[in-house]
Coordinates of C-alpha atoms in Angstrom, one line a residue:
D805 CA 25.4 60.5 22.8
V806 CA 22.8 61.3 25.5
K807 CA 24.3 63.7 28.2
Y808 CA 23.5 62.0 31.7
T809 CA 24.7 64.3 34.5
P810 CA 24.2 62.1 38.0
G811 CA 23.5 63.4 41.0
V812 CA 25.4 60.9 43.0
S813 CA 28.1 58.5 41.6
S814 CA 29.9 55.7 42.6
G815 CA 33.2 54.5 40.9
I816 CA 34.5 51.0 42.2
N817 CA 38.1 50.9 41.8
A818 CA 39.3 47.1 41.2
E819 CA 43.3 48.1 41.2
Y820 CA 42.8 48.8 44.6
G821 CA 40.3 45.8 45.4
G822 CA 37.2 47.3 44.6
L823 CA 35.8 44.5 43.6
D824 CA 36.9 42.0 46.6
Y825 CA 33.5 42.4 47.7
G826 CA 32.0 40.6 44.9
K827 CA 34.8 38.0 45.2
I828 CA 34.2 37.3 48.6
V829 CA 30.2 37.2 48.0
L830 CA 30.7 35.2 44.6
V831 CA 33.0 32.5 46.4
P832 CA 30.6 31.0 49.0
I833 CA 28.2 31.1 45.6
V834 CA 30.1 28.9 43.9
T835 CA 31.5 26.8 46.3
D836 CA 28.2 25.9 47.5
T837 CA 26.3 25.6 44.5
I838 CA 29.3 22.9 43.4
R839 CA 29.2 21.2 46.9
T840 CA 25.4 20.6 46.7
A841 CA 25.4 20.4 43.4
S842 CA 23.5 16.7 42.4
I843 CA 25.7 15.0 40.0
P844 CA 24.1 12.9 37.5
D845 CA 25.2 8.9 37.7
W846 CA 27.6 7.6 35.2
S847 CA 28.0 4.6 33.4
G848 CA 29.8 3.6 30.3
K849 CA 32.2 0.8 28.5
V850 CA 35.5 0.0 29.3
N851 CA 37.8 -1.7 27.0
T852 CA 40.2 -4.1 29.0
P853 CA 42.6 -7.2 28.3
L854 CA 39.6 -9.1 30.1
G855 CA 36.9 -7.9 27.6
D856 CA 34.9 -4.7 27.7
L857 CA 33.5 -3.9 31.2
H858 CA 29.8 -2.2 31.7
I859 CA 31.1 0.6 34.6
S860 CA 28.1 2.5 36.7
V861 CA 29.4 5.1 39.1
K862 CA 26.5 6.1 41.5
K863 CA 26.0 8.7 44.3
I864 CA 28.7 11.2 43.6
T865 CA 29.0 13.8 46.4
I866 CA 31.6 16.4 46.9
K867 CA 33.2 15.9 50.0
D868 CA 35.8 18.9 49.9
I869 CA 36.6 22.2 47.6
D870 CA 38.8 25.3 47.6
I871 CA 38.4 27.5 44.8
S872 CA 39.7 31.0 46.7
N873 CA 42.3 31.4 43.8
V874 CA 40.3 34.3 42.3
K875 CA 40.9 36.8 39.8
V876 CA 38.8 40.1 39.0
K877 CA 38.9 42.5 36.3
V878 CA 37.2 45.3 34.8
A879 CA 36.3 45.3 30.7
A880 CA 34.0 47.2 28.7
P881 CA 31.0 48.1 28.6
A882 CA 30.8 47.0 32.2
N883 CA 31.8 43.9 32.7
V884 CA 33.4 41.7 35.0
D885 CA 35.7 38.9 34.1
V886 CA 36.1 36.6 36.8
S887 CA 38.8 33.9 36.9
I888 CA 39.0 31.1 39.3
T889 CA 42.1 29.0 38.7
K890 CA 44.2 25.9 40.6
G891 CA 40.7 24.6 42.2
Y892 CA 40.5 21.6 44.0
I893 CA 37.5 19.1 44.2
Q894 CA 37.6 15.7 46.4
M895 CA 34.6 13.3 45.6
G896 CA 33.7 10.0 46.8
A897 CA 31.1 7.8 44.9
N898 CA 30.1 3.8 44.6
W899 CA 31.0 1.9 41.6
H900 CA 30.0 -1.3 40.2
Y901 CA 30.4 -3.3 37.3
R902 CA 29.2 -6.5 35.5
E903 CA 31.0 -8.2 32.6
D904 CA 29.2 -8.2 29.3
A905 CA 30.1 -11.5 28.5
W906 CA 29.0 -14.8 29.8
P907 CA 29.3 -15.8 33.0
H908 CA 28.3 -11.8 33.6
I909 CA 31.1 -11.7 36.4
E910 CA 29.8 -8.7 38.9
D911 CA 32.0 -6.4 41.3
S912 CA 31.2 -3.4 43.4
G913 CA 33.0 -1.0 45.9
S914 CA 33.4 3.0 46.1
L915 CA 36.1 5.1 44.9
D916 CA 37.6 8.1 45.5
M917 CA 38.3 11.1 43.0
T918 CA 40.4 14.2 42.9
A919 CA 40.0 16.8 40.7
T920 CA 42.9 19.2 40.2
R921 CA 43.9 22.3 38.1
I922 CA 39.8 23.4 38.0
T923 CA 39.4 26.7 36.5
L924 CA 36.4 28.8 36.2
E925 CA 36.0 31.4 33.9
M926 CA 33.0 33.8 34.3
N927 CA 32.0 37.1 32.7
I928 CA 29.2 38.9 34.6
L929 CA 27.4 42.1 33.3
V930 CA 27.0 45.0 35.1
G931 CA 23.6 46.9 34.4
A932 CA 20.3 48.4 35.3
T933 CA 16.7 47.3 34.6
A934 CA 14.5 49.8 32.9
A935 CA 13.4 50.8 36.1
G936 CA 16.6 51.9 37.2
E937 CA 17.5 49.2 39.7
P938 CA 21.2 47.3 39.7
H939 CA 21.1 44.3 38.2
V940 CA 24.0 41.9 37.2
R941 CA 23.7 38.4 34.9
A942 CA 26.4 35.5 34.4
Q943 CA 27.4 35.1 30.8
Q944 CA 29.9 33.2 29.0
C945 CA 30.6 30.6 31.8
S946 CA 33.5 27.7 31.2
F947 CA 34.3 25.0 33.5
N948 CA 37.9 22.9 32.8
I949 CA 39.1 19.9 35.0
G950 CA 42.6 19.7 34.5
D951 CA 43.1 16.1 36.4
L952 CA 40.9 14.1 37.5
D953 CA 42.5 11.2 39.8
V954 CA 40.1 8.2 40.3
T955 CA 41.2 5.5 42.8
F956 CA 38.6 2.1 43.0
H957 CA 38.2 0.5 46.5
G958 CA 36.9 -3.0 47.2
G959 CA 36.5 -6.1 45.2
A960 CA 39.0 -6.3 42.2
S961 CA 39.9 -2.6 42.5
F962 CA 44.0 -3.1 42.1
L963 CA 42.8 -4.3 38.5
Y964 CA 40.5 -1.7 38.1
N965 CA 42.4 1.1 38.9
L966 CA 45.0 0.0 35.7
F967 CA 42.2 1.1 33.8
S968 CA 40.9 4.2 35.8
D969 CA 42.2 7.3 33.3
Q970 CA 39.5 5.9 30.7
I971 CA 36.8 6.4 33.3
A972 CA 38.4 9.6 34.4
D973 CA 38.0 11.0 30.9
S974 CA 34.0 10.5 30.7
I975 CA 33.6 12.2 34.3
K976 CA 35.4 14.8 33.9
E977 CA 33.1 15.9 30.7
T978 CA 29.4 15.1 32.8
L979 CA 31.1 17.0 35.5
A980 CA 32.0 20.3 33.2
D981 CA 28.6 19.7 31.5
Q982 CA 26.9 20.2 34.6
V983 CA 28.5 23.1 36.7
C984 CA 28.2 26.1 34.4
P985 CA 24.9 25.9 34.2
L986 CA 24.4 25.8 37.9
V987 CA 26.7 28.4 38.8
T988 CA 25.5 30.7 36.2
N989 CA 21.9 30.2 37.8
E990 CA 22.8 30.5 41.4
V991 CA 25.4 33.8 40.6
N992 CA 22.2 35.7 39.2
G993 CA 19.7 34.4 42.0
D994 CA 21.8 35.4 44.6
L995 CA 23.8 38.1 43.7
N996 CA 20.6 40.1 42.4
G997 CA 19.5 38.8 45.4
I998 CA 21.9 41.3 47.4
L999 CA 21.4 43.7 44.8
S1000 CA 17.8 43.7 46.1
T1001 CA 18.4 44.8 49.2
L1002 CA 19.7 48.2 48.0
D1003 CA 17.2 51.0 49.3
L1004 CA 16.4 53.2 45.8
H1005 CA 13.8 55.2 47.7
T1006 CA 15.0 56.1 51.2
A1007 CA 12.9 57.9 53.2
I1008 CA 14.2 61.1 55.0
D1009 CA 11.6 61.8 57.0
E1010 CA 7.6 61.9 56.3
F1011 CA 7.8 65.0 54.2
C1012 CA 10.4 63.8 52.0
Y1013 CA 12.4 60.9 50.1
I1014 CA 15.5 60.7 48.1
D1015 CA 15.9 58.6 44.9
Y1016 CA 18.7 56.8 44.0
T1017 CA 17.5 54.8 41.3
L1018 CA 20.3 54.5 38.0
I1019 CA 20.1 57.4 35.4
Q1020 CA 22.4 55.2 33.2
Q1021 CA 23.9 51.8 32.4
P1022 CA 26.7 51.3 34.4
F1023 CA 30.1 51.9 32.5
A1024 CA 33.7 50.5 32.9
V1025 CA 36.6 53.7 32.6
E1026 CA 39.9 51.7 32.5
D1027 CA 39.8 49.5 36.0
S1028 CA 36.6 51.2 37.4
I1029 CA 33.0 50.7 37.3
F1030 CA 31.3 53.8 37.3
I1031 CA 27.5 53.9 38.9
N1032 CA 25.2 57.0 38.6
G1033 CA 22.5 57.4 40.6
K1034 CA 19.6 60.0 40.1
G1035 CA 20.9 61.3 43.6
E1036 CA 17.4 63.8 44.4
I1037 CA 15.5 64.5 46.7
F1038 CA 11.3 64.9 46.5
S1039 CA 8.6 65.8 48.1
R1040 CA 6.2 63.3 48.8
A1041 CA 3.1 65.3 48.4
H1042 CA 4.7 67.0 45.0
P1043 CA 7.6 65.0 43.6
E1044 CA 8.7 67.8 41.1
E1045 CA 12.1 68.0 38.9
C1046 CA 14.3 70.3 40.6
P1047 CA 15.3 72.8 38.1
S1048 CA 18.5 73.6 39.5
P1049 CA 21.7 73.2 37.3
K1050 CA 23.8 69.9 37.5
Q1051 CA 27.5 69.4 38.1
D1052 CA 29.7 67.2 35.8
L1053 CA 32.0 64.5 38.2
P1054 CA 34.5 62.6 37.5
E1055 CA 35.3 59.8 35.2
T1056 CA 38.5 58.6 36.7
V1057 CA 39.0 57.5 40.2
Q1058 CA 42.0 58.8 42.2
G1059 CA 43.2 57.3 45.4
T1060 CA 44.2 54.0 47.0
R1061 CA 40.6 53.3 48.0
M1062 CA 38.4 50.6 47.5
V1063 CA 35.0 52.8 46.5
T1064 CA 34.9 56.4 45.9
L1065 CA 31.5 58.1 46.4
W1066 CA 30.9 62.0 44.9
A1067 CA 27.8 63.6 45.9
T1068 CA 26.8 67.1 44.5
E1069 CA 25.4 70.7 45.5
Y1070 CA 22.4 69.7 43.2
M1071 CA 21.1 66.8 45.6
L1072 CA 21.7 69.4 48.5
N1073 CA 19.7 71.7 46.5
T1074 CA 17.0 69.3 45.4
A1075 CA 16.4 69.1 49.4
G1076 CA 15.7 73.1 49.2
W1077 CA 13.2 72.6 46.4
A1078 CA 11.4 69.8 48.2
Y1079 CA 11.0 70.9 51.2
Q1080 CA 9.8 74.5 50.1
S1081 CA 7.2 72.8 47.9
T1082 CA 6.1 71.1 50.8
G1083 CA 5.3 74.5 53.3
F1084 CA 7.6 72.2 55.3
L1085 CA 10.1 75.7 55.6
Q1086 CA 7.7 78.0 57.8
Y1087 CA 7.3 78.5 61.6
N1088 CA 5.3 80.6 64.1
L1089 CA 7.7 81.5 66.4
T1090 CA 6.4 82.8 70.1
N1091 CA 7.9 83.3 73.3
K1092 CA 7.3 79.6 74.2
D1093 CA 9.9 78.5 72.2
I1094 CA 12.7 80.7 73.5
P1095 CA 14.4 79.0 76.6
K1096 CA 14.1 81.1 79.9
A1097 CA 17.7 81.2 80.1
V1098 CA 18.1 83.1 76.9
P1099 CA 17.2 87.0 78.3
I1100 CA 15.3 87.6 74.8
R1101 CA 11.6 87.9 75.2
L1102 CA 9.1 88.5 72.5
T1103 CA 7.3 91.3 73.2
S1104 CA 6.5 94.6 72.6
D1105 CA 8.0 96.4 75.3
Y1106 CA 11.5 94.4 74.8
F1107 CA 11.5 95.6 71.1
K1108 CA 10.5 99.1 72.0
F1109 CA 14.4 99.8 71.2
F1110 CA 14.6 98.5 68.3
V1111 CA 10.9 99.4 66.6
P1112 CA 9.5 101.9 69.0
Q1113 CA 6.4 102.4 67.2
L1114 CA 5.5 98.4 67.5
H1115 CA 5.8 99.4 71.4
E1116 CA 3.7 102.6 70.8
V1117 CA 0.7 100.7 69.0
F1118 CA 1.0 97.5 70.7
P1119 CA 2.0 98.3 74.3
G1120 CA 2.8 95.4 77.0
Q1121 CA 1.8 92.7 74.1
D1122 CA 3.3 89.4 73.2
L1123 CA 4.6 88.9 69.7
V1124 CA 4.3 86.0 67.5
L1125 CA 7.3 86.0 64.4
W1126 CA 5.6 84.0 61.6
I1127 CA 8.9 82.8 59.4
Y1128 CA 8.1 81.9 55.8
V1129 CA 11.0 80.8 53.4
T1130 CA 9.8 82.3 49.9
K1131 CA 12.4 80.6 48.0
P1132 CA 14.3 77.1 48.1
I1133 CA 17.2 77.3 50.0
T1134 CA 20.9 76.7 48.0
F1135 CA 23.6 75.4 48.8
D1136 CA 27.4 76.4 46.9
I1137 CA 29.9 73.7 47.3
D1138 CA 33.7 75.0 47.1
P1139 CA 37.2 73.3 48.2
L1140 CA 36.8 76.1 51.1
G1141 CA 33.7 75.1 52.3
V1142 CA 30.0 74.9 52.3
S1143 CA 28.1 78.0 51.8
G1144 CA 24.0 78.1 52.0
R1145 CA 21.7 80.8 51.0
A1146 CA 18.1 81.2 52.4
E1147 CA 15.7 83.4 51.9
G1148 CA 12.0 84.7 53.5
T1149 CA 10.0 86.5 55.0
V1150 CA 9.1 87.6 58.8
T1151 CA 5.9 88.7 59.6
W1152 CA 5.5 90.7 62.7
F1153 CA 2.0 89.8 64.5
A1154 CA 1.0 91.7 67.6
R1155 CA -2.4 91.5 69.7
D1156 CA -4.6 94.5 69.7
P1157 CA -4.9 95.9 73.0
D1158 CA -8.9 96.0 72.3
S1159 CA -10.0 93.3 70.3
G1160 CA -7.7 90.6 71.3
E1161 CA -7.0 89.3 67.6
L1162 CA -3.3 88.8 66.3
Q1163 CA -2.4 92.0 63.8
N1164 CA 0.2 92.1 61.4
A1165 CA 2.3 95.0 62.4
F1166 CA 5.3 95.2 59.7
V1167 CA 6.8 92.1 57.3
T1168 CA 10.9 92.3 56.6
D1169 CA 12.4 90.4 53.8
V1170 CA 15.1 88.4 55.3
Q1171 CA 18.2 87.1 53.8
L1172 CA 20.4 84.3 55.8
D1173 CA 23.8 83.4 54.1
L1174 CA 24.7 80.1 55.8
C1175 CA 28.4 78.8 56.1
V1176 CA 27.5 74.9 56.5
N1177 CA 30.1 72.2 58.0
V1178 CA 29.5 68.4 56.4
S1179 CA 29.8 65.4 58.7
V1180 CA 29.7 61.7 56.7
H1181 CA 28.7 58.6 58.7
L1182 CA 28.9 55.4 57.0
G1183 CA 27.7 52.1 58.9
Q1184 CA 24.4 50.0 58.8
Q1185 CA 22.8 53.2 57.9
S1186 CA 24.9 55.4 56.3
K1187 CA 24.0 59.6 56.1
I1188 CA 25.6 63.2 55.2
W1189 CA 24.8 65.3 57.8
L1190 CA 24.9 69.6 57.5
E1191 CA 25.5 71.3 60.1
V1192 CA 24.7 75.5 60.1
I1193 CA 28.1 76.9 61.9
T1194 CA 27.2 80.4 61.3
V1195 CA 24.9 83.2 59.6
E1196 CA 25.1 86.5 58.3
P1197 CA 21.5 88.3 58.5
D1198 CA 19.9 91.1 56.3
I1199 CA 16.9 92.6 56.6
Q1200 CA 15.0 94.8 54.7
L1201 CA 11.5 96.8 55.5
K1202 CA 9.1 94.8 53.4
S1203 CA 5.9 96.4 54.3
S1204 CA 4.3 98.9 57.3
N1205 CA 1.1 98.9 59.5
I1206 CA 2.5 100.9 62.2
G1207 CA 4.0 103.8 60.2
D1208 CA 7.4 104.1 58.4
I1209 CA 9.8 102.1 60.6
S1210 CA 13.6 102.1 60.2
V1211 CA 15.5 98.2 60.5
V1212 CA 18.7 99.7 61.1
R1213 CA 18.7 98.4 64.9
L1214 CA 16.4 95.6 64.2
R1215 CA 19.4 94.4 61.7
A1216 CA 21.6 94.7 64.3
F1217 CA 20.0 93.1 67.1
A1218 CA 19.7 90.2 64.2
K1219 CA 23.5 90.3 63.5
F1220 CA 23.6 90.0 67.0
C1221 CA 21.8 87.2 67.4
R1222 CA 23.3 85.1 65.0
S1223 CA 24.4 82.7 67.3
L1224 CA 20.4 82.1 68.4
L1225 CA 19.6 81.7 64.8
V1226 CA 22.1 78.6 64.2
P1227 CA 20.4 76.1 66.2
F1228 CA 16.6 77.4 65.4
I1229 CA 18.1 76.5 61.5
N1230 CA 19.9 72.8 62.2
I1231 CA 16.5 71.8 63.7
F1232 CA 15.4 71.6 60.3
L1233 CA 18.5 69.9 58.9
D1234 CA 18.4 67.1 62.0
N1235 CA 17.5 64.0 59.8
G1236 CA 20.3 64.1 57.6
I1237 CA 20.3 62.9 53.7
P1238 CA 20.4 59.1 54.1
L1239 CA 23.1 57.4 51.4
P1240 CA 22.7 53.8 49.7
A1241 CA 23.9 50.9 51.7
F1242 CA 24.1 47.4 51.1
Q1243 CA 23.0 44.5 53.4
D1244 CA 26.2 43.1 55.3
I1245 CA 28.5 45.8 54.6
T1246 CA 30.8 47.3 56.9
F1247 CA 33.4 50.1 56.1
S1248 CA 36.7 50.3 56.8
G1249 CA 38.1 54.1 57.1
F1250 CA 37.6 56.8 54.6
D1251 CA 38.9 60.3 53.2
F1252 CA 36.6 62.8 52.6
S1253 CA 37.1 66.0 50.7
L1254 CA 35.3 69.0 48.8
Q1255 CA 35.6 69.7 44.7
K1256 CA 34.0 72.6 43.3
G1257 CA 30.5 71.5 42.9
Y1258 CA 30.5 68.1 45.0
F1259 CA 32.1 66.7 47.6
Q1260 CA 33.8 62.8 47.4
I1261 CA 34.2 60.1 49.8
H1262 CA 37.1 57.2 49.5
T1263 CA 36.5 54.1 51.6
D1264 CA 37.1 50.7 52.0
V1265 CA 34.4 48.0 52.1
K1266 CA 33.9 44.3 54.0
Y1267 CA 31.4 41.9 53.5
T1268 CA 30.7 40.7 57.0
P1269 CA 27.2 38.8 56.7
G1270 CA 25.1 38.7 60.1
V1271 CA 27.9 40.9 61.6
V1272 CA 26.5 44.3 63.0
L1273 CA 29.6 46.9 63.9
E1274 CA 29.8 50.1 64.7
G1275 CA 29.9 53.0 62.0
T1276 CA 32.6 55.5 61.2
N1277 CA 32.3 59.4 61.2
H1278 CA 34.5 61.8 59.8
T1279 CA 33.3 65.6 59.9
L1280 CA 35.0 68.1 57.2
F1281 CA 36.2 71.0 58.9
S1282 CA 36.7 71.7 63.0
D1283 CA 35.9 75.0 64.4
E1284 CA 38.8 76.3 64.1
T1285 CA 39.5 75.5 60.7
F1286 CA 36.6 76.6 59.2
T1287 CA 37.0 79.2 56.5
C1288 CA 33.8 80.6 56.1
R1289 CA 33.6 81.0 59.9
S1290 CA 32.3 85.3 60.3
Q1291 CA 33.5 87.2 63.6
T1292 CA 30.9 89.4 65.4
N1293 CA 31.2 92.8 65.2
P1294 CA 32.3 94.5 68.5
D1295 CA 30.3 97.4 67.3
Y1296 CA 27.1 95.3 66.8
L1297 CA 27.6 93.9 70.2
R1298 CA 28.2 97.3 72.2
T1299 CA 24.8 98.9 70.5
I1300 CA 22.8 95.9 71.7
L1301 CA 24.4 95.8 75.4
T1302 CA 24.2 99.4 75.6
A1303 CA 20.3 99.4 74.1
L1304 CA 19.7 96.9 76.8
E1305 CA 21.5 98.7 79.4
L1306 CA 24.2 96.1 80.3
L1307 CA 27.0 98.3 79.8

């Protein structure tokens, strides 16, 4: 068997109403289809003690319908069995009869028909197209009318009502032959129309998008249907597959919510891979980028304590730091929290006092260990948000054009400035990762947890056509409970403050 490993997966829990959305959508489709159906005229002969009567029933219209008693269940491989019972349809029509024998007596009037104990059985196969788009197909439909009561009005209706059962049996067959083809066509068209609103290639920003196309046919396990999506972020310019390993996901739905969504650390790591390939993760940091309220300046004079040679070779000069991420940022999801790592280089440029040109003073290798908080917004536009909470930097000297320098003090400075690095890094995470969403779907409450290699969201859904409701936000950890929050070493703080003559 082929092994499929998705970046995202969803499980629809039928036991706890996960298919209620399908019921809510399906009932109006079937109701409208039957109500607006063009029911053909019926004509036939009825045997009576008075002789054979040729009766025709025309202009059959649906006046009222109730098929709200619906049950759904899941069956392998990915089928949804729909069962409508105790249905009710009220119809009206005109009747006319002509006696076959001479003198060909004629009569006419109206009639009412009430169909009860209606059942509709339908099997809907949930699948995917060759392009990875979700698709459904209604099949194996059966429609049955338990009882049809026909009441004639006008003319000699009191007489014709004695033979109404013969007419009712024939009309029942006519209706049964009409309904299933109509309902099947409408269900296939309308449900697939709703599925087509799902954006499977969702833009994150101008550089990247996320691909949610299905990587296999949906499948059923017990009372749930599982839908596995690619869940990969790609560069628009260089859409290459990320080589990061993938995680296995559960094939059982736990909890009492309608829907469970799993998203893996692989999905997050594809973001690092995609943005690395775009060249997006690089930045020239200058004095203009540092708010005036921050008591740090990118000048050789300011850094004379940390890198004395920088001040000696380039006295009184502004600095420019070229920050370049050399490896894709990686993430690790654990029940205790989300961590990440970024590796890159920082090239320290200073302006030559004589020529005025920027000169490469030295280059440092930088490693940032990240503690990341996760937030989820479920609404008309659902997203996963990552927010760096703390940073642990490590700096090593890679090369120098100003002699042998020590980065001990520079490393201490970087650790002291961790709180300044956090908002800078979060700029790159500002757009969030969009989640797939259907039109006219809202969410009512959810819970959110981390597992090894993935996080999971349990939620309930509601079908609210034409209604735009505010979404729901959930943040995994508060600042007080975030387990990988690190503390500033007071020795670093004292060293820096002493150097800046603040103590």
